[in-house]
PDB file of C-alpha atoms in Angstrom:
ATOM      1  CA  MET U   1     -17.767   3.664  -3.482  1.00 54.00           C
ATOM      2  CA  ARG U   2     -15.597   1.381  -4.095  1.00 55.00           C
ATOM      3  CA  LEU U   3     -12.461   3.446  -3.094  1.00 54.00           C
ATOM      4  CA  LEU U   4     -14.432   3.857   0.060  1.00 53.00           C
ATOM      5  CA  LEU U   5     -15.152  -0.025   0.742  1.00 50.00           C
ATOM      6  CA  GLY U   6     -11.559  -0.816  -0.274  1.00 57.00           C
ATOM      7  CA  VAL U   7     -10.148   1.352   2.113  1.00 54.00           C
ATOM      8  CA  LEU U   8     -12.382  -0.023   4.773  1.00 50.00           C
ATOM      9  CA  ALA U   9     -11.177  -3.282   4.065  1.00 52.00           C
ATOM     10  CA  LEU U  10      -7.750  -2.565   4.014  1.00 51.00           C
ATOM     11  CA  LEU U  11      -7.808  -0.896   7.639  1.00 48.00           C
ATOM     12  CA  SER U  12      -9.313  -3.700   8.842  1.00 47.00           C
ATOM     13  CA  GLY U  13      -7.020  -6.164   7.678  1.00 45.00           C
ATOM     14  CA  SER U  14      -3.651  -4.450   9.106  1.00 41.00           C
ATOM     15  CA  SER U  15      -2.792  -3.563  12.632  1.00 36.00           C
ATOM     16  CA  ASP U  16       0.669  -1.809  11.046  1.00 37.00           C
ATOM     17  CA  ARG U  17       1.757   1.868  11.386  1.00 32.00           C
ATOM     18  CA  ALA U  18       1.840   3.937   8.395  1.00 34.00           C
ATOM     19  CA  PHE U  19       3.244   7.583   7.943  1.00 33.00           C
ATOM     20  CA  ALA U  20       2.171  10.508   4.063  1.00 37.00           C
ATOM     21  CA  TRP U  21       2.890  14.535   1.180  1.00 71.00           C
ATOM     22  CA  PHE U  22       6.111  16.980   2.161  1.00 90.00           C
ATOM     23  CA  GLU U  23       9.560  16.272   0.085  1.00 93.00           C
ATOM     24  CA  SER U  24       9.344  12.609   0.978  1.00 94.00           C
ATOM     25  CA  GLY U  25       5.679  12.080  -0.146  1.00 95.00           C
ATOM     26  CA  HIS U  26       6.074  13.744  -3.704  1.00 97.00           C
ATOM     27  CA  HIS U  27       9.543  11.532  -3.862  1.00 97.00           C
ATOM     28  CA  LEU U  28       7.751   8.051  -2.855  1.00 96.00           C
ATOM     29  CA  ILE U  29       4.926   8.297  -5.791  1.00 97.00           C
ATOM     30  CA  ALA U  30       7.682   9.693  -8.335  1.00 98.00           C
ATOM     31  CA  LEU U  31       9.365   6.552  -8.092  1.00 97.00           C
ATOM     32  CA  VAL U  32       6.347   4.418  -7.433  1.00 96.00           C
ATOM     33  CA  ALA U  33       5.264   5.701 -11.273  1.00 97.00           C
ATOM     34  CA  PHE U  34       9.060   5.576 -12.171  1.00 98.00           C
ATOM     35  CA  ASP U  35       9.123   2.194 -11.457  1.00 96.00           C
ATOM     36  CA  GLN U  36       6.245   1.069 -13.689  1.00 95.00           C
ATOM     37  CA  LEU U  37       8.182   2.294 -16.736  1.00 97.00           C
ATOM     38  CA  THR U  38      10.115   0.551 -18.871  1.00 97.00           C
ATOM     39  CA  VAL U  39      14.147   0.962 -18.401  1.00 98.00           C
ATOM     40  CA  GLU U  40      13.446   2.867 -22.016  1.00 97.00           C
ATOM     41  CA  GLU U  41      11.160   5.018 -21.049  1.00 98.00           C
ATOM     42  CA  GLN U  42      12.915   5.453 -17.569  1.00 98.00           C
ATOM     43  CA  GLN U  43      15.828   6.587 -19.408  1.00 98.00           C
ATOM     44  CA  GLN U  44      14.089   9.432 -21.847  1.00 97.00           C
ATOM     45  CA  LEU U  45      12.084  10.791 -18.714  1.00 98.00           C
ATOM     46  CA  LEU U  46      15.414  11.552 -17.461  1.00 98.00           C
ATOM     47  CA  GLU U  47      16.526  13.076 -20.539  1.00 98.00           C
ATOM     48  CA  ILE U  48      14.075  15.491 -20.889  1.00 98.00           C
ATOM     49  CA  LEU U  49      14.388  16.315 -17.345  1.00 98.00           C
ATOM     50  CA  ALA U  50      18.114  17.108 -17.961  1.00 98.00           C
ATOM     51  CA  ALA U  51      17.089  19.972 -19.635  1.00 98.00           C
ATOM     52  CA  HIS U  52      15.476  21.444 -16.812  1.00 98.00           C
ATOM     53  CA  PRO U  53      16.447  25.292 -17.026  1.00 98.00           C
ATOM     54  CA  ARG U  54      17.134  24.825 -13.122  1.00 98.00           C
ATOM     55  CA  TYR U  55      19.331  21.849 -13.513  1.00 98.00           C
ATOM     56  CA  ARG U  56      22.405  22.642 -12.197  1.00 97.00           C
ATOM     57  CA  GLU U  57      21.339  24.142  -9.622  1.00 97.00           C
ATOM     58  CA  ASP U  58      18.191  21.874  -8.324  1.00 97.00           C
ATOM     59  CA  PHE U  59      19.239  18.877  -9.549  1.00 98.00           C
ATOM     60  CA  THR U  60      22.344  18.242  -7.830  1.00 96.00           C
ATOM     61  CA  PRO U  61      22.658  16.485  -4.656  1.00 93.00           C
ATOM     62  CA  LEU U  62      24.206  18.780  -1.767  1.00 89.00           C
ATOM     63  CA  ALA U  63      25.125  15.059   0.086  1.00 87.00           C
ATOM     64  CA  PRO U  64      26.043  11.876  -1.176  1.00 90.00           C
ATOM     65  CA  ILE U  65      23.019  10.131  -2.884  1.00 92.00           C
ATOM     66  CA  LYS U  66      23.764   5.723  -3.817  1.00 93.00           C
ATOM     67  CA  ASN U  67      20.983   6.601  -6.685  1.00 95.00           C
ATOM     68  CA  VAL U  68      21.305  10.058  -8.435  1.00 97.00           C
ATOM     69  CA  ASP U  69      19.091   9.323 -10.504  1.00 97.00           C
ATOM     70  CA  ARG U  70      16.044   7.931  -8.307  1.00 97.00           C
ATOM     71  CA  TRP U  71      16.480  11.021  -5.993  1.00 97.00           C
ATOM     72  CA  ARG U  72      16.286  13.390  -9.366  1.00 98.00           C
ATOM     73  CA  ILE U  73      12.833  12.004 -10.032  1.00 98.00           C
ATOM     74  CA  GLY U  74      11.599  12.453  -6.797  1.00 97.00           C
ATOM     75  CA  THR U  75      13.386  15.721  -6.290  1.00 97.00           C
ATOM     76  CA  ALA U  76      11.524  16.413 -10.132  1.00 98.00           C
ATOM     77  CA  ALA U  77       8.086  16.130  -8.031  1.00 98.00           C
ATOM     78  CA  TYR U  78       8.897  18.255  -5.221  1.00 97.00           C
ATOM     79  CA  TRP U  79      10.673  20.869  -7.257  1.00 98.00           C
ATOM     80  CA  PRO U  80       7.321  23.491  -7.673  1.00 97.00           C
ATOM     81  CA  ASP U  81       7.440  23.303  -3.742  1.00 96.00           C
ATOM     82  CA  ILE U  82      11.126  24.149  -4.492  1.00 96.00           C
ATOM     83  CA  ALA U  83      10.001  26.619  -6.939  1.00 97.00           C
ATOM     84  CA  ARG U  84       8.131  28.740  -3.662  1.00 96.00           C
ATOM     85  CA  ASP U  85      11.457  30.674  -4.008  1.00 95.00           C
ATOM     86  CA  GLN U  86      12.042  31.292  -6.873  1.00 97.00           C
ATOM     87  CA  PRO U  87       9.513  34.259  -8.478  1.00 96.00           C
ATOM     88  CA  ASN U  88      10.166  33.058 -12.127  1.00 96.00           C
ATOM     89  CA  TYR U  89       8.614  29.908 -11.369  1.00 97.00           C
ATOM     90  CA  ASN U  90       6.516  30.198  -8.594  1.00 98.00           C
ATOM     91  CA  ARG U  91       2.503  29.144  -9.119  1.00 98.00           C
ATOM     92  CA  PRO U  92       1.311  29.489  -5.813  1.00 96.00           C
ATOM     93  CA  THR U  93      -2.701  28.729  -6.631  1.00 97.00           C
ATOM     94  CA  TRP U  94      -1.349  25.423  -8.991  1.00 98.00           C
ATOM     95  CA  HIS U  95      -0.880  23.461  -6.042  1.00 96.00           C
ATOM     96  CA  TYR U  96      -5.099  23.469  -4.694  1.00 95.00           C
ATOM     97  CA  GLN U  97      -8.673  23.656  -5.901  1.00 96.00           C
ATOM     98  CA  LEU U  98     -10.910  25.723  -5.382  1.00 95.00           C
ATOM     99  CA  GLY U  99     -14.557  24.966  -4.036  1.00 94.00           C
ATOM    100  CA  ALA U 100     -16.605  23.248  -0.958  1.00 96.00           C
ATOM    101  CA  THR U 101     -15.828  19.975  -0.357  1.00 96.00           C
ATOM    102  CA  LEU U 102     -18.088  20.574   2.817  1.00 96.00           C
ATOM    103  CA  THR U 103     -20.444  23.236   4.535  1.00 96.00           C
ATOM    104  CA  ILE U 104     -21.749  23.656   7.363  1.00 95.00           C
ATOM    105  CA  GLY U 105     -25.090  25.928   7.940  1.00 92.00           C
ATOM    106  CA  ASP U 106     -26.306  28.152   5.507  1.00 91.00           C
ATOM    107  CA  PRO U 107     -24.022  28.748   2.258  1.00 91.00           C
ATOM    108  CA  ALA U 108     -25.577  32.022   1.661  1.00 89.00           C
ATOM    109  CA  GLN U 109     -23.644  32.978   5.067  1.00 88.00           C
ATOM    110  CA  MET U 110     -20.729  31.924   3.481  1.00 94.00           C
ATOM    111  CA  GLN U 111     -18.179  32.945   0.177  1.00 94.00           C
ATOM    112  CA  ILE U 112     -17.668  29.875  -1.448  1.00 95.00           C
ATOM    113  CA  PRO U 113     -15.673  30.769  -4.978  1.00 94.00           C
ATOM    114  CA  LYS U 114     -16.931  28.951  -7.797  1.00 91.00           C
ATOM    115  CA  ALA U 115     -15.186  25.594  -9.138  1.00 90.00           C
ATOM    116  CA  PRO U 116     -12.825  26.141 -11.673  1.00 95.00           C
ATOM    117  CA  GLY U 117     -13.971  26.074 -15.432  1.00 94.00           C
ATOM    118  CA  PRO U 118     -11.957  24.420 -18.293  1.00 95.00           C
ATOM    119  CA  LEU U 119      -8.445  24.904 -19.380  1.00 96.00           C
ATOM    120  CA  PRO U 120      -7.998  28.711 -20.712  1.00 96.00           C
ATOM    121  CA  SER U 121      -7.167  29.638 -24.141  1.00 95.00           C
ATOM    122  CA  GLY U 122      -3.761  31.276 -24.481  1.00 95.00           C
ATOM    123  CA  VAL U 123      -2.187  30.336 -21.274  1.00 97.00           C
ATOM    124  CA  SER U 124       1.077  28.874 -20.894  1.00 98.00           C
ATOM    125  CA  LEU U 125       3.820  27.756 -18.096  1.00 98.00           C
ATOM    126  CA  GLU U 126       3.984  31.455 -17.054  1.00 98.00           C
ATOM    127  CA  THR U 127       0.378  31.739 -16.074  1.00 98.00           C
ATOM    128  CA  GLN U 128      -0.345  32.164 -12.583  1.00 96.00           C
ATOM    129  CA  GLU U 129      -4.017  32.279 -12.090  1.00 95.00           C
ATOM    130  CA  LEU U 130      -4.775  28.063 -12.413  1.00 97.00           C
ATOM    131  CA  TYR U 131      -5.896  25.648 -10.465  1.00 97.00           C
ATOM    132  CA  ILE U 132      -4.556  21.713  -9.807  1.00 97.00           C
ATOM    133  CA  ALA U 133      -7.482  20.252 -12.458  1.00 97.00           C
ATOM    134  CA  GLN U 134      -6.133  23.282 -15.282  1.00 98.00           C
ATOM    135  CA  ALA U 135      -2.556  23.140 -14.332  1.00 98.00           C
ATOM    136  CA  PHE U 136      -2.261  19.517 -15.298  1.00 98.00           C
ATOM    137  CA  GLU U 137      -3.992  19.962 -18.639  1.00 97.00           C
ATOM    138  CA  LEU U 138      -1.547  22.747 -19.461  1.00 98.00           C
ATOM    139  CA  CYS U 139       1.066  20.616 -18.424  1.00 98.00           C
ATOM    140  CA  ARG U 140       0.188  17.203 -20.148  1.00 97.00           C
ATOM    141  CA  ASN U 141      -0.285  19.593 -23.452  1.00 97.00           C
ATOM    142  CA  VAL U 142       3.202  20.736 -22.923  1.00 98.00           C
ATOM    143  CA  LEU U 143       4.270  17.642 -22.342  1.00 97.00           C
ATOM    144  CA  GLN U 144       2.966  16.287 -25.560  1.00 96.00           C
ATOM    145  CA  SER U 145       3.595  19.346 -27.870  1.00 96.00           C
ATOM    146  CA  ASN U 146       5.689  18.969 -30.737  1.00 93.00           C
ATOM    147  CA  ASP U 147       6.621  22.855 -30.249  1.00 95.00           C
ATOM    148  CA  ALA U 148       7.183  23.427 -26.593  1.00 97.00           C
ATOM    149  CA  THR U 149      11.258  23.883 -25.865  1.00 97.00           C
ATOM    150  CA  PRO U 150      13.121  20.882 -24.028  1.00 97.00           C
ATOM    151  CA  GLY U 151      13.091  23.341 -20.934  1.00 98.00           C
ATOM    152  CA  ASP U 152       9.284  23.588 -20.706  1.00 98.00           C
ATOM    153  CA  LYS U 153       8.955  20.338 -20.978  1.00 98.00           C
ATOM    154  CA  ALA U 154      11.248  19.517 -18.549  1.00 98.00           C
ATOM    155  CA  ILE U 155       9.301  21.913 -16.196  1.00 98.00           C
ATOM    156  CA  ALA U 156       5.905  20.194 -17.574  1.00 98.00           C
ATOM    157  CA  LEU U 157       7.286  16.539 -16.159  1.00 98.00           C
ATOM    158  CA  CYS U 158       7.906  18.412 -12.766  1.00 98.00           C
ATOM    159  CA  TRP U 159       4.536  19.384 -12.339  1.00 98.00           C
ATOM    160  CA  LEU U 160       2.918  16.838 -13.779  1.00 98.00           C
ATOM    161  CA  ALA U 161       4.449  14.356 -10.781  1.00 98.00           C
ATOM    162  CA  HIS U 162       3.871  17.206  -8.177  1.00 98.00           C
ATOM    163  CA  LEU U 163       0.179  17.764  -9.165  1.00 98.00           C
ATOM    164  CA  ALA U 164      -0.554  14.017  -9.311  1.00 97.00           C
ATOM    165  CA  GLY U 165      -0.111  13.854  -5.894  1.00 97.00           C
ATOM    166  CA  ASP U 166      -1.708  16.881  -4.506  1.00 97.00           C
ATOM    167  CA  ALA U 167      -4.684  15.805  -5.838  1.00 97.00           C
ATOM    168  CA  HIS U 168      -4.692  12.473  -4.160  1.00 97.00           C
ATOM    169  CA  GLN U 169      -4.435  14.397  -0.933  1.00 97.00           C
ATOM    170  CA  PRO U 170      -7.708  15.072   0.223  1.00 96.00           C
ATOM    171  CA  CYS U 171      -6.989  18.584   1.622  1.00 96.00           C
ATOM    172  CA  HIS U 172      -5.486  19.475  -1.623  1.00 96.00           C
ATOM    173  CA  ALA U 173      -9.025  19.306  -3.141  1.00 96.00           C
ATOM    174  CA  GLY U 174     -11.407  22.271  -1.641  1.00 96.00           C
ATOM    175  CA  SER U 175     -12.032  23.535   1.760  1.00 97.00           C
ATOM    176  CA  LEU U 176     -14.522  23.859   4.248  1.00 97.00           C
ATOM    177  CA  TYR U 177     -16.937  25.877   4.840  1.00 97.00           C
ATOM    178  CA  ALA U 178     -18.965  26.446   8.196  1.00 95.00           C
ATOM    179  CA  GLY U 179     -20.964  29.231   9.203  1.00 90.00           C
ATOM    180  CA  GLY U 180     -19.559  32.351  11.638  1.00 89.00           C
ATOM    181  CA  LEU U 181     -16.146  29.992  11.841  1.00 94.00           C
ATOM    182  CA  PHE U 182     -14.930  29.361   8.616  1.00 96.00           C
ATOM    183  CA  PRO U 183     -17.444  31.696   6.210  1.00 95.00           C
ATOM    184  CA  GLU U 184     -14.133  31.892   3.604  1.00 96.00           C
ATOM    185  CA  GLY U 185     -13.074  27.919   3.959  1.00 96.00           C
ATOM    186  CA  ASP U 186     -10.451  26.465   5.945  1.00 96.00           C
ATOM    187  CA  ARG U 187      -7.992  26.752   3.522  1.00 96.00           C
ATOM    188  CA  GLY U 188      -7.792  23.043   2.978  1.00 96.00           C
ATOM    189  CA  ALA U 189      -7.867  22.242   6.926  1.00 96.00           C
ATOM    190  CA  ASN U 190      -4.782  25.314   7.315  1.00 96.00           C
ATOM    191  CA  LEU U 191      -6.832  26.179  10.031  1.00 97.00           C
ATOM    192  CA  ILE U 192      -7.892  24.073  11.810  1.00 97.00           C
ATOM    193  CA  PRO U 193      -4.697  23.329  14.627  1.00 97.00           C
ATOM    194  CA  THR U 194      -3.791  19.769  15.931  1.00 97.00           C
ATOM    195  CA  LEU U 195      -1.584  19.221  18.394  1.00 94.00           C
ATOM    196  CA  GLN U 196       0.492  16.642  16.413  1.00 90.00           C
ATOM    197  CA  ARG U 197       1.538  19.387  13.824  1.00 91.00           C
ATOM    198  CA  ASP U 198       0.767  22.665  13.489  1.00 91.00           C
ATOM    199  CA  ASN U 199      -2.618  22.427  11.671  1.00 96.00           C
ATOM    200  CA  MET U 200      -4.460  19.270  10.295  1.00 96.00           C
ATOM    201  CA  HIS U 201      -3.389  20.037   6.192  1.00 96.00           C
ATOM    202  CA  ALA U 202       0.178  19.815   7.754  1.00 95.00           C
ATOM    203  CA  LEU U 203      -0.831  16.540   9.518  1.00 96.00           C
ATOM    204  CA  TRP U 204      -1.956  15.364   6.295  1.00 96.00           C
ATOM    205  CA  ASP U 205       1.151  16.394   4.626  1.00 95.00           C
ATOM    206  CA  SER U 206       3.243  14.302   6.541  1.00 94.00           C
ATOM    207  CA  LEU U 207       1.911  10.990   6.174  1.00 94.00           C
ATOM    208  CA  LEU U 208       3.882   9.676   4.122  1.00 93.00           C
ATOM    209  CA  GLY U 209       6.830  11.256   5.635  1.00 90.00           C
ATOM    210  CA  ALA U 210       8.732  14.457   5.996  1.00 88.00           C
ATOM    211  CA  GLU U 211      12.073  15.404   4.634  1.00 87.00           C
ATOM    212  CA  TYR U 212      14.108  13.247   1.960  1.00 90.00           C
ATOM    213  CA  ASP U 213      16.139  10.141   3.708  1.00 88.00           C
ATOM    214  CA  GLU U 214      17.194   7.826   0.733  1.00 91.00           C
ATOM    215  CA  VAL U 215      17.119   4.993   3.042  1.00 92.00           C
ATOM    216  CA  GLU U 216      13.463   5.649   4.810  1.00 92.00           C
ATOM    217  CA  ILE U 217      11.999   6.524   1.195  1.00 93.00           C
ATOM    218  CA  ALA U 218      13.407   2.666  -0.190  1.00 93.00           C
ATOM    219  CA  ASN U 219      12.064   0.958   2.995  1.00 92.00           C
ATOM    220  CA  ARG U 220       8.525   2.478   2.564  1.00 91.00           C
ATOM    221  CA  LEU U 221       8.438   1.846  -0.856  1.00 93.00           C
ATOM    222  CA  GLN U 222       9.000  -1.491  -0.789  1.00 92.00           C
ATOM    223  CA  THR U 223       6.878  -2.085   2.358  1.00 90.00           C
ATOM    224  CA  ILE U 224       4.449  -0.621   0.064  1.00 88.00           C
ATOM    225  CA  SER U 225       5.060  -2.061  -3.588  1.00 85.00           C
ATOM    226  CA  ASP U 226       5.298  -5.603  -1.613  1.00 86.00           C
ATOM    227  CA  ASP U 227       2.050  -5.470  -0.482  1.00 88.00           C
ATOM    228  CA  PRO U 228      -0.284  -6.952  -2.169  1.00 88.00           C
ATOM    229  CA  ARG U 229      -3.428  -5.060  -1.262  1.00 87.00           C
ATOM    230  CA  TYR U 230      -1.670  -1.899  -2.484  1.00 86.00           C
ATOM    231  CA  ALA U 231      -0.669  -2.915  -5.825  1.00 84.00           C
ATOM    232  CA  ARG U 232      -4.520  -3.983  -5.947  1.00 88.00           C
ATOM    233  CA  PHE U 233      -5.415  -0.966  -5.653  1.00 86.00           C
ATOM    234  CA  GLY U 234      -2.959   0.614  -7.938  1.00 87.00           C
ATOM    235  CA  GLN U 235      -4.059  -2.155 -10.864  1.00 88.00           C
ATOM    236  CA  LYS U 236      -7.553  -1.119  -9.904  1.00 88.00           C
ATOM    237  CA  CYS U 237      -7.435   2.680 -10.219  1.00 89.00           C
ATOM    238  CA  LEU U 238      -6.550   2.437 -14.009  1.00 89.00           C
ATOM    239  CA  GLU U 239      -9.567   0.283 -15.099  1.00 87.00           C
ATOM    240  CA  ASP U 240     -11.867   3.453 -15.482  1.00 80.00           C
ATOM    241  CA  SER U 241     -11.948   5.351 -18.873  1.00 73.00           C
ATOM    242  CA  SER U 242     -12.215   8.679 -16.662  1.00 75.00           C
ATOM    243  CA  ALA U 243      -9.403   7.467 -14.430  1.00 78.00           C
ATOM    244  CA  PHE U 244      -6.521   9.728 -16.039  1.00 82.00           C
ATOM    245  CA  HIS U 245      -8.268  12.952 -15.234  1.00 91.00           C
ATOM    246  CA  PRO U 246      -7.077  15.160 -12.561  1.00 95.00           C
ATOM    247  CA  LEU U 247     -11.100  16.301 -12.106  1.00 95.00           C
ATOM    248  CA  TRP U 248     -11.705  12.163 -11.423  1.00 94.00           C
ATOM    249  CA  TRP U 249      -8.718  12.428  -8.614  1.00 96.00           C
ATOM    250  CA  LEU U 250     -10.191  15.514  -6.941  1.00 96.00           C
ATOM    251  CA  SER U 251     -13.799  14.407  -6.443  1.00 95.00           C
ATOM    252  CA  GLU U 252     -12.355  10.738  -4.713  1.00 95.00           C
ATOM    253  CA  SER U 253     -10.084  13.112  -2.430  1.00 96.00           C
ATOM    254  CA  ARG U 254     -12.708  15.571  -1.626  1.00 96.00           C
ATOM    255  CA  THR U 255     -15.479  11.954  -1.161  1.00 96.00           C
ATOM    256  CA  LEU U 256     -12.653  11.044   1.099  1.00 96.00           C
ATOM    257  CA  ALA U 257     -12.189  14.204   3.098  1.00 97.00           C
ATOM    258  CA  LYS U 258     -16.013  14.038   3.983  1.00 96.00           C
ATOM    259  CA  GLU U 259     -15.661  10.263   4.680  1.00 95.00           C
ATOM    260  CA  PHE U 260     -12.725  10.346   6.811  1.00 95.00           C
ATOM    261  CA  THR U 261     -10.397  13.689   7.006  1.00 96.00           C
ATOM    262  CA  TYR U 262     -13.296  15.492   8.191  1.00 97.00           C
ATOM    263  CA  SER U 263     -14.168  12.498  11.040  1.00 96.00           C
ATOM    264  CA  HIS U 264     -16.322  13.082  13.756  1.00 96.00           C
ATOM    265  CA  GLU U 265     -13.264  13.577  15.637  1.00 97.00           C
ATOM    266  CA  VAL U 266     -13.311  17.347  13.738  1.00 97.00           C
ATOM    267  CA  LEU U 267     -16.561  18.016  12.964  1.00 97.00           C
ATOM    268  CA  GLY U 268     -17.890  17.603  16.657  1.00 96.00           C
ATOM    269  CA  PRO U 269     -15.608  20.442  18.594  1.00 96.00           C
ATOM    270  CA  LEU U 270     -16.271  22.369  15.147  1.00 96.00           C
ATOM    271  CA  GLN U 271     -20.148  21.980  15.373  1.00 96.00           C
ATOM    272  CA  ALA U 272     -19.896  22.469  19.477  1.00 96.00           C
ATOM    273  CA  ALA U 273     -17.555  25.605  18.791  1.00 95.00           C
ATOM    274  CA  MET U 274     -19.883  27.280  16.177  1.00 94.00           C
ATOM    275  CA  ARG U 275     -22.684  26.447  18.681  1.00 94.00           C
ATOM    276  CA  GLU U 276     -21.243  28.342  21.406  1.00 94.00           C
ATOM    277  CA  GLN U 277     -19.567  30.427  19.112  1.00 93.00           C
ATOM    278  CA  VAL U 278     -16.038  30.519  20.442  1.00 95.00           C
ATOM    279  CA  ARG U 279     -12.727  29.531  18.641  1.00 95.00           C
ATOM    280  CA  LEU U 280     -12.094  26.244  17.720  1.00 96.00           C
ATOM    281  CA  PRO U 281      -9.679  24.765  20.006  1.00 96.00           C
ATOM    282  CA  THR U 282      -6.636  22.330  19.372  1.00 97.00           C
ATOM    283  CA  LEU U 283      -7.583  19.393  18.173  1.00 97.00           C
ATOM    284  CA  TYR U 284      -5.893  16.347  19.490  1.00 95.00           C
ATOM    285  CA  LEU U 285      -6.545  13.703  17.188  1.00 96.00           C
ATOM    286  CA  SER U 286      -6.955   9.796  18.400  1.00 97.00           C
ATOM    287  CA  GLN U 287      -4.148   7.411  17.463  1.00 96.00           C
ATOM    288  CA  ARG U 288      -6.779   5.511  15.864  1.00 96.00           C
ATOM    289  CA  TYR U 289      -7.326   8.520  13.319  1.00 97.00           C
ATOM    290  CA  ILE U 290      -3.494   8.723  12.890  1.00 96.00           C
ATOM    291  CA  ASP U 291      -3.037   5.079  11.735  1.00 95.00           C
ATOM    292  CA  PHE U 292      -6.278   4.927   9.290  1.00 95.00           C
ATOM    293  CA  ALA U 293      -4.879   7.997   7.845  1.00 95.00           C
ATOM    294  CA  GLY U 294      -1.533   6.114   7.192  1.00 93.00           C
ATOM    295  CA  LYS U 295      -3.551   3.799   5.350  1.00 92.00           C
ATOM    296  CA  LEU U 296      -5.521   5.747   3.486  1.00 94.00           C
ATOM    297  CA  ALA U 297      -2.375   7.963   2.382  1.00 94.00           C
ATOM    298  CA  ASN U 298      -0.496   4.902   1.484  1.00 93.00           C
ATOM    299  CA  VAL U 299      -3.698   4.173  -1.345  1.00 93.00           C
ATOM    300  CA  ARG U 300      -3.496   7.354  -2.525  1.00 95.00           C
ATOM    301  CA  ALA U 301       0.351   7.608  -2.926  1.00 95.00           C
ATOM    302  CA  ILE U 302       0.216   4.084  -5.003  1.00 95.00           C
ATOM    303  CA  GLN U 303      -3.136   5.157  -6.950  1.00 95.00           C
ATOM    304  CA  ALA U 304      -0.964   8.705  -7.665  1.00 96.00           C
ATOM    305  CA  GLY U 305       1.534   6.634  -8.835  1.00 96.00           C
ATOM    306  CA  TYR U 306       0.264   4.610 -11.333  1.00 95.00           C
ATOM    307  CA  ARG U 307      -1.677   7.314 -12.756  1.00 96.00           C
ATOM    308  CA  LEU U 308       1.363   9.535 -13.008  1.00 97.00           C
ATOM    309  CA  ALA U 309       3.161   6.883 -14.649  1.00 97.00           C
ATOM    310  CA  GLU U 310       0.547   6.622 -17.533  1.00 95.00           C
ATOM    311  CA  VAL U 311       0.600  10.101 -17.831  1.00 96.00           C
ATOM    312  CA  TRP U 312       4.110  10.197 -18.198  1.00 97.00           C
ATOM    313  CA  ARG U 313       4.168   7.328 -20.796  1.00 96.00           C
ATOM    314  CA  GLU U 314       1.582   9.184 -23.223  1.00 94.00           C
ATOM    315  CA  GLY U 315       3.730  12.061 -22.630  1.00 95.00           C
ATOM    316  CA  LEU U 316       6.918   9.740 -23.884  1.00 94.00           C
ATOM    317  CA  ARG U 317       4.737   8.330 -27.023  1.00 89.00           C
ATOM    318  CA  SER U 318       3.988  11.515 -28.236  1.00 74.00           C
ATOM    319  CA  PRO U 319       5.766  12.505 -31.662  1.00 63.00           C
TER     320      PRO U 319
END
């Protein structure tokens, strides 16, 4: 896979440290996308966002911010996580994709769910039981619709930014199923404990930073944007005609999870625990693993941002 070869080349050619999809990560991806738009398109996006039903509560900074418009665009991408505490807007299953990224053992002894199908008919932004690819398609339709309310368009804009980021995070694309250990899956690596973070999913979520910090995000964005290798990944990811469908992004994420997320540092102890029929111990992942994961996170952030820009632009061009 070209993506894997490119990541390998990037790793071998650089030794800098990098960290990636908590609040900071979603801000970063949204700003990568925002910077691909024209000034006119940026203003259109901000005007749509201003109609958000929670605009006053969730899009008013509580501390001094140098560039409020950029903070609001980043907050738009993070907003679906803010909405986890808002029953009217919380959509827990929208954040991940069902299915197996990797299976170890006899699948007949595991409870592997079927992959979600196409977007069901009659669904809306109030529908709960949707998954990443379905929810993304729904929100894309809402943003392009002539009949959607301004508030719904603003909510759709936020979810598109958030789901583009989630779809590019390898742990959101599926789970590892292992007989006797994780017969119902590892919940996107949430059940794999690590010393660096509570679990491996949280570790990957943290690779683009943690809490919002305006200066840190600006510096990280400049570092990535100024590196021509990362820019090439962004431009390259737009060339294929399938590159704008979230199922494509999820397929990439599953491949990367198989090759890198669930590396020998993870699978070795896991298979040993299966043989000995004991609980998986807390893993200490090497600095080499962390460094590589950071570079991979930067690549995925750039790809997510470039693709999101095209999706936003598509919505802005709709009648």
